[in-house]
Coordinates of C-alpha atoms and ligand atoms in Angstrom, one line a residue:
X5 CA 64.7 129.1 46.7
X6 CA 68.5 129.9 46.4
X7 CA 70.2 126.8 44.9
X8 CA 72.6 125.2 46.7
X9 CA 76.7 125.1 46.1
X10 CA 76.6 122.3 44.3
X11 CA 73.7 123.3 41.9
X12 CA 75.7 126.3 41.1
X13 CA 78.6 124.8 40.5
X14 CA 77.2 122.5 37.8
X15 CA 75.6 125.8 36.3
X16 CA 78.9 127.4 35.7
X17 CA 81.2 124.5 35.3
X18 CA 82.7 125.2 38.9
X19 CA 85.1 122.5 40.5
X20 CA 83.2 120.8 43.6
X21 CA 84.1 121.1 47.1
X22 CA 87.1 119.4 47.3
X23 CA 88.9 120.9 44.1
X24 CA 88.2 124.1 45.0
X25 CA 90.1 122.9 48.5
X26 CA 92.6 121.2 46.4
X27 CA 92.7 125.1 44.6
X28 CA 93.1 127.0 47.5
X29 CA 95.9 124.4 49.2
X30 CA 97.7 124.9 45.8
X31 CA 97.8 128.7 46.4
X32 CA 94.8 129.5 44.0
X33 CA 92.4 131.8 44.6
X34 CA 88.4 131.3 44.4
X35 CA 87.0 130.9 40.7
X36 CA 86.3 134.3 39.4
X37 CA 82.8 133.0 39.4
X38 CA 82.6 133.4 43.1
X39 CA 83.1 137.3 42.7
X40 CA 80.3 138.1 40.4
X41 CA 77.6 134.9 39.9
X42 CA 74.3 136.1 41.4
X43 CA 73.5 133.1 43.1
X44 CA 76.9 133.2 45.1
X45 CA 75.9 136.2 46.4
X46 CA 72.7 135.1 47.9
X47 CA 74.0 132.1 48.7
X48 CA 76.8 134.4 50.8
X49 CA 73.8 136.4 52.5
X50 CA 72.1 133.1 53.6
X51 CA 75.4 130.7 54.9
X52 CA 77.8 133.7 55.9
X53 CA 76.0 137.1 56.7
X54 CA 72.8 135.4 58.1
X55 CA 75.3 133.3 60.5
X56 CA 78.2 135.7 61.1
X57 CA 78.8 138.4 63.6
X58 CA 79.5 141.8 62.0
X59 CA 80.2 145.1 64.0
X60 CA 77.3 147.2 64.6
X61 CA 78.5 150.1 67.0
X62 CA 80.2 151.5 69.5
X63 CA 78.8 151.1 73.2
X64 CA 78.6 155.1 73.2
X65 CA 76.0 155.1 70.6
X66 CA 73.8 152.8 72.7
X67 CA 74.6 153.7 76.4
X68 CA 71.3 154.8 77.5
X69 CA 68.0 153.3 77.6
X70 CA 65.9 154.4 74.8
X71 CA 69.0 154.7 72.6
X72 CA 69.1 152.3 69.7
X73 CA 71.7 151.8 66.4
X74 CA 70.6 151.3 63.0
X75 CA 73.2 148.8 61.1
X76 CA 72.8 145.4 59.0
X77 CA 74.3 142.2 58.1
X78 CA 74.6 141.5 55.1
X79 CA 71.1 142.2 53.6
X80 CA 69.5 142.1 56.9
X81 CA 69.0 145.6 58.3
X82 CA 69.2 145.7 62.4
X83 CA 68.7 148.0 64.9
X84 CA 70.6 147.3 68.5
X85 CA 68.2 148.7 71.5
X86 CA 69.2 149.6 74.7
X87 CA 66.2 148.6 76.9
X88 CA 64.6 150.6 79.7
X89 CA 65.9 147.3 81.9
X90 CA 69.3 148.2 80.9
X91 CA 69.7 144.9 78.6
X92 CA 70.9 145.4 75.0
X93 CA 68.8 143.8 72.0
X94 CA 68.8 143.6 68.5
X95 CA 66.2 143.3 66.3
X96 CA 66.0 142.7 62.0
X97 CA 65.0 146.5 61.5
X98 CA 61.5 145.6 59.7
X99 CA 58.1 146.3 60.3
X100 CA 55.8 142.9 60.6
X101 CA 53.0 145.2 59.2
X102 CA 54.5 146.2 55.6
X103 CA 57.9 146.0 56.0
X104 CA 59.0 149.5 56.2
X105 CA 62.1 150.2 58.6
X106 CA 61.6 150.8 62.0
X107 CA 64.5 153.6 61.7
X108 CA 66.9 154.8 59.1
X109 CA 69.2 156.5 61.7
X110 CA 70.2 156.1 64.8
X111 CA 68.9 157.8 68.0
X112 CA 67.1 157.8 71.3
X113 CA 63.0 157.0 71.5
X114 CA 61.2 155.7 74.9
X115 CA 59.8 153.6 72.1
X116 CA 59.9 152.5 68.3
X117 CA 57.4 153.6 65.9
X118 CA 57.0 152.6 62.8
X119 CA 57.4 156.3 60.6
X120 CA 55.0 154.2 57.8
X121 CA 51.4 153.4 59.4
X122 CA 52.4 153.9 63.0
X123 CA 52.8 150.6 64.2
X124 CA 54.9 150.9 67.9
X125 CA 57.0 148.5 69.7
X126 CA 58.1 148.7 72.9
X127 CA 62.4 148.9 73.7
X128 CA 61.6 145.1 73.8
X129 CA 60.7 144.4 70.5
X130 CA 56.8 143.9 71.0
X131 CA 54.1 145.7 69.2
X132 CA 52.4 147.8 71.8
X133 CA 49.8 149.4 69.6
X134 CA 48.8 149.5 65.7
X135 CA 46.7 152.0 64.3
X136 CA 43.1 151.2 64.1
X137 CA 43.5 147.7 65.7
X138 CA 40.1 147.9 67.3
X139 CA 38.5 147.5 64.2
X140 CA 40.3 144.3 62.9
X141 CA 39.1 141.3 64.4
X142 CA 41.3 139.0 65.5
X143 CA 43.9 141.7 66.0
X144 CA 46.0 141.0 68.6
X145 CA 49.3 142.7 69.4
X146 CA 50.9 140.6 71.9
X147 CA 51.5 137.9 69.4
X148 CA 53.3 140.3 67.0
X149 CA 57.1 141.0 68.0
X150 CA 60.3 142.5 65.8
X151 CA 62.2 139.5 65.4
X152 CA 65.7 139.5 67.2
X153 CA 68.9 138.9 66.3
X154 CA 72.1 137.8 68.5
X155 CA 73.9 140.9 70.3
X156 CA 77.3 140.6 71.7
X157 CA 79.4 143.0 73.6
X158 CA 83.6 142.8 72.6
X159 CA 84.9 145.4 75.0
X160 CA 83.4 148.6 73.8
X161 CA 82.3 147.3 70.2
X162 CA 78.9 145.8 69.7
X163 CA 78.1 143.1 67.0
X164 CA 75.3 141.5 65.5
X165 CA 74.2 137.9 64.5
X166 CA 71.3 137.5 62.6
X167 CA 71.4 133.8 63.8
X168 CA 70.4 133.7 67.2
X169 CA 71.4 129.9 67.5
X170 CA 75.5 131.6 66.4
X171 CA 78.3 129.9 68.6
X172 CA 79.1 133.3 71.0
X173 CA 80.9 136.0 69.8
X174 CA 84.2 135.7 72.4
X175 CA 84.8 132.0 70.9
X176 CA 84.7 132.9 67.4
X177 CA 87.0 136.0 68.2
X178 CA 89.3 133.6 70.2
X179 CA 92.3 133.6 68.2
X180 CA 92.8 137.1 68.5
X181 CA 91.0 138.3 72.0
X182 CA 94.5 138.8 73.2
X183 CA 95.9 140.7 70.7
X184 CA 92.8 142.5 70.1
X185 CA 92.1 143.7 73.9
X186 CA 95.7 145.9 73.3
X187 CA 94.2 147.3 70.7
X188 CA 90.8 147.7 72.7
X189 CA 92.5 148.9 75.8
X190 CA 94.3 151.7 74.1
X191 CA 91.3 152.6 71.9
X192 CA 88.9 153.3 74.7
X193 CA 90.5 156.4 75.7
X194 CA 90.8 157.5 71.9
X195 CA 87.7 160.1 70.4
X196 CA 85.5 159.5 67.4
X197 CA 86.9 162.0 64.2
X198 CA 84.9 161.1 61.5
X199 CA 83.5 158.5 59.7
X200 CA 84.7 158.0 56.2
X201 CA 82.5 155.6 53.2
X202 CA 83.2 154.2 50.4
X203 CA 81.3 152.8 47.7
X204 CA 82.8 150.1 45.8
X205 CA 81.9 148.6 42.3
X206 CA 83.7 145.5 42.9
X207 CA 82.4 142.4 45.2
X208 CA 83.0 142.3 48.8
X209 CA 85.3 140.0 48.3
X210 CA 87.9 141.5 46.6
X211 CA 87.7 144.3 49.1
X212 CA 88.4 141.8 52.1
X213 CA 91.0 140.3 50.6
X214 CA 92.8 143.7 50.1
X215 CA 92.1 144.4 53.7
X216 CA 93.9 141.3 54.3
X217 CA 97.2 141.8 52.9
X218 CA 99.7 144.3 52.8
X219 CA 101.7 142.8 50.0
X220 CA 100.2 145.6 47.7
X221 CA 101.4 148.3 50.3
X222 CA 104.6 149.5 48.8
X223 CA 103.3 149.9 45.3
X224 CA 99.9 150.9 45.8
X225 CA 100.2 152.7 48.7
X226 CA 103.6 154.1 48.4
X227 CA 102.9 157.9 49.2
X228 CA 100.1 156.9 52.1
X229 CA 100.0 153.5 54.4
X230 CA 103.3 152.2 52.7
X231 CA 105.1 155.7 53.5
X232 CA 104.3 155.6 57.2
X233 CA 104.7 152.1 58.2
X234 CA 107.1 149.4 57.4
X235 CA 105.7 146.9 55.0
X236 CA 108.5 144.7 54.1
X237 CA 107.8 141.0 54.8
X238 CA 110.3 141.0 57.6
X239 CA 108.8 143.8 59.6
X240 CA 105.2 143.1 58.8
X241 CA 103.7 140.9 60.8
X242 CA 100.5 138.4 59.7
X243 CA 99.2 135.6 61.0
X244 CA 95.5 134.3 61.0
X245 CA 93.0 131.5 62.0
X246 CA 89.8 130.5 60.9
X247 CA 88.3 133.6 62.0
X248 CA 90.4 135.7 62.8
X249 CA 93.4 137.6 61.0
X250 CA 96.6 139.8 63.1
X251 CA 99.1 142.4 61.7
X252 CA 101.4 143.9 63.0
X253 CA 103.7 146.4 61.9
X254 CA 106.3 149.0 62.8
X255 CA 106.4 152.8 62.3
X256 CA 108.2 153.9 59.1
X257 CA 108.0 157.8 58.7
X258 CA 106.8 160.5 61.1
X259 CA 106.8 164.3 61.0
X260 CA 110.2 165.7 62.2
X261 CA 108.8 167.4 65.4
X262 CA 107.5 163.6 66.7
X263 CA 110.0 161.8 69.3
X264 CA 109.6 158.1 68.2
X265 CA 110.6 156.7 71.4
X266 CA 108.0 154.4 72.7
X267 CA 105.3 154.4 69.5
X268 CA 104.0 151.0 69.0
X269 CA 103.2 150.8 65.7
X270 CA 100.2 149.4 63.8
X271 CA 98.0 146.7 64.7
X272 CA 95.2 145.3 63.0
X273 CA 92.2 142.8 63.4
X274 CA 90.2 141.3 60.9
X275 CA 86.9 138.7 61.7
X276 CA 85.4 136.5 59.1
X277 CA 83.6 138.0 57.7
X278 CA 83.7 141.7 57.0
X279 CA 84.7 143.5 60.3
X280 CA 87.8 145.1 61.4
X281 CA 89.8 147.3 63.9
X282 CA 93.3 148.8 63.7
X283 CA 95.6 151.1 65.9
X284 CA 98.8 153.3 65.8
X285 CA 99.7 155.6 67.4
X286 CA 97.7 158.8 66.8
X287 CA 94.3 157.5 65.2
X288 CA 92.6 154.3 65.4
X289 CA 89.5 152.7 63.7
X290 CA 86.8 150.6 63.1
X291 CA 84.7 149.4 60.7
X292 CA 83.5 146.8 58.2
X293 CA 82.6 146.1 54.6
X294 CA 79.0 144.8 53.6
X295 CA 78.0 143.3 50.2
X296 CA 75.0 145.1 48.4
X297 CA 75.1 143.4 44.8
X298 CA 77.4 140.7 43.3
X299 CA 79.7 143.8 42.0
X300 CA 78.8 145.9 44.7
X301 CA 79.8 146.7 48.4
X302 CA 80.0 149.4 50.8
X303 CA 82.6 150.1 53.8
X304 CA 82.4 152.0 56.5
X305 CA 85.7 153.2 58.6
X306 CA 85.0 155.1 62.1
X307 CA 87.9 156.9 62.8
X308 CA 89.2 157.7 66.6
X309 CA 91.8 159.8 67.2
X310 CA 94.6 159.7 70.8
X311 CA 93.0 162.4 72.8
X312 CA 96.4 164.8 73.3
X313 CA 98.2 163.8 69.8
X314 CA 99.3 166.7 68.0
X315 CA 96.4 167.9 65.8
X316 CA 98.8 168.8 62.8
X317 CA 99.4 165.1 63.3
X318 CA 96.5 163.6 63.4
X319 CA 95.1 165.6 60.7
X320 CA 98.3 163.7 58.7
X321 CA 97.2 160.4 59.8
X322 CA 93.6 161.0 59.3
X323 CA 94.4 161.9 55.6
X324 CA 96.8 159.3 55.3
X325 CA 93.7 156.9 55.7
X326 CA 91.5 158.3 53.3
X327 CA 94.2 158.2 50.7
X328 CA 94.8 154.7 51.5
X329 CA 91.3 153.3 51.3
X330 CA 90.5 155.4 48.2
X331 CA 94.0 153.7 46.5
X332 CA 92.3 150.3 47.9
X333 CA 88.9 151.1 46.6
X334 CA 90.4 152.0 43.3
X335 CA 92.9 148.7 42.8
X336 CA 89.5 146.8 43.8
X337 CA 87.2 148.2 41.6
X338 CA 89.7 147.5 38.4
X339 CA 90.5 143.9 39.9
X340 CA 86.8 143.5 39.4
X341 CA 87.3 144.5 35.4
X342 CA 90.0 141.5 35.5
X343 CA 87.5 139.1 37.6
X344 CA 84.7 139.9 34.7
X345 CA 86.9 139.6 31.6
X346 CA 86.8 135.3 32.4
X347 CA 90.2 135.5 30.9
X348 CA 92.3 134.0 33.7
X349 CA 90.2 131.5 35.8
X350 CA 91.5 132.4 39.6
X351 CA 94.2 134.3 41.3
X352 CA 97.6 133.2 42.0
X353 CA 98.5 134.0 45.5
X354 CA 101.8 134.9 47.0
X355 CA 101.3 132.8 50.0
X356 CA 104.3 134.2 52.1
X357 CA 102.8 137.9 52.1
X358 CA 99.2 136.5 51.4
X359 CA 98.2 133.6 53.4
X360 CA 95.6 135.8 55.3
X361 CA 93.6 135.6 52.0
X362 CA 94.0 131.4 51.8
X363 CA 92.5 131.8 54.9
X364 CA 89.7 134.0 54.4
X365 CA 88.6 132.1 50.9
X366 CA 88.8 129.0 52.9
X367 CA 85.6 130.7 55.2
X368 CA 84.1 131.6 51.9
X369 CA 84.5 128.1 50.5
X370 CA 83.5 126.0 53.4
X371 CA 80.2 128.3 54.1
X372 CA 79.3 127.5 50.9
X373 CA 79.6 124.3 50.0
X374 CA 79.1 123.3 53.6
Ligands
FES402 S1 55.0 149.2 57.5 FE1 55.3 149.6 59.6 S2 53.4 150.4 60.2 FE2 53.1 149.9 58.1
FE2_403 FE1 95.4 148.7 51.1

């Protein structure tokens, strides 16, 4: 049994709940314990992942029946279903016989077999048939089911909650839903590009928080993000709830052939607590970053593209990105050094530029020790 916050605090001589409150209110980060103890992390899987929407996929990749997703949450591997009755479902992506996946990869099947020992559920989630059945007694597939998760539709983004008891998706999104649908409105007509990855040897954590703040743009990102868009604190725009985190900025530097008149800018949304989307002008994307060890996380970033933007362009601003999350993935994976060393006990924020992060360690901090 994973102990519990206050168990784990004792074990590393952590402050309790309301010090590390006390921390955070003072502009402090979270003990560098939080970004490395094994125990924190499972204790993250169980009281944020396994209770928190995350983005799954796009509506395109589930928009006929038969058609199913492959994602997770956290540690929880899910699969989203588009049923032959038109609803969508989601399902922890395991088999009840041995555990094997259902899928790896996405596609389209009029139903979902098990690749191990053959086990087949319908769209629904129910075991149809098993292998050899008839000669277990006692066998009976219609009390066997994939267990479901929470599915929620946010314009054309799906997301996932392994908690099926979750509050709904559009009131923890709240704070932003207006701001967000401008993004969403203008990203509907844009096309998929690519998808870029990133593997991360720092905790998920760390890599949030950087997605949070854009006080590091004009150093770290001074030939890519922090070249194209204005990041001084006047122009850039933050603000953020318990949820939810906005920014906002202007358009710094374009190519010479581009007209500026009427280009909106950057926008971004962030929701407690891994998934984000963003917008400018020529590309947009969407993505999110998952845990997979105490020092380990992955991110994924779908990138769309403004159907009509100059390709030299785009290819610019597609390039742009990468650069810009490889410079983020490399400041986070030598934070992580710092974190380790035990040298300096938490981070000292900037809370003008960085508040987003007070804000997302208070979601950390409150899951926890809740
Ligand atoms: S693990 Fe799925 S059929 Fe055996
Ligand atoms: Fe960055």
């Amino acid at each position: 049994m994973t102990p519990t916050m206050d168990q784990i605090a004792e074990r590393y001589g952590l402050p309790d709940k309301g010090a590390v409150a006390d921390l955070l209110d003072a502009g402090r980060g979270l003990p560098v314990a939080f970004y490395s103890a094994p125990e924190i992390y499972r204790l993250e899987q169980e009281r944020i992942f396994a209770k928190s929407w995350s983005y799954a996929c796009h509506e395109s990749a589930v928009a006929k029946p038969g058609d199913y997703a492959v994602t997770r949450a956290g540690d929880t591997p899910i699969m989203v279903v588009h049923g032959r009755d038109g609803q969508l479902r989601a399902f922890v992506n395991v088999c009840k016989h041995r555990l094997h996946s259902i899928a790896e990869e996405s596609g389209n099947k009029p139903l979902l077999q098990c690749p191990y020992h053959g086990w087949t559920y319908g769209l629904d989630g129910k075991l149809k048939t098993a292998p050899r059945s008839d000669r277990e007694p006692n066998f009976d597939c219609s009390t066997i089911s994939l267990d479901p998760v929470a599915v929620e539709r946010w314009d054309q983004w799906v997301f996932v909650n392994p908690d099926v008891d979750a509050a709904p998706l559009h009131e923890v999104v709240a704070g932003i839903a207006d701001n967000a649908k401008t993004i969403n409105d203008d990203l509907r007509g844009y096309e998929f590009q690519v998808r870029y990855e990133y593997d991360m040897n720092c905790n998920w954590k760390l890599w949030a928080e950087n997605a949070v703040e854009c006080y590091h743009c004009p150093t770290l990102h001074s030939t890519s993000f922090g070249k194209t868009y204005k990041t001084s604190p006047d122009d850039y725009h933050v603000e953020s709830d318990a949820n939810t985190i906005w920014h906002k900025a202007p358009i710094e530097w374009l190519p010479s052939s581009v007209d500026p008149t009427g280009l909106q800018g950057f926008r971004f949304a962030f929701t407690f607590p891994s998934s984000f989307f963003a917008l400018d002008d020529y590309v947009g994307f969407v993505g999110s970053v998952q845990p997979v060890g105490p020092e380990k996380c992955w991110a994924f970033v779908d990138m769309y593209a403004r159907p009509g933007a100059d390709p030299v362009v785009v290819k610019e601003w597609l390039d742009m990105w990468d650069r810009t999350l490889i410079e983020d993935k490399r400041a986070t994976d030598v934070q992580q050094i710092g974190y380790n060393s035990g040298r300096v006990p938490s981070a000292r924020l900037m809370l003008d530029s960085e508040s987003p992060l007070q804000t997302f360690m208070r979601g950390v901090a409150d899951a926890l020790y809740a």
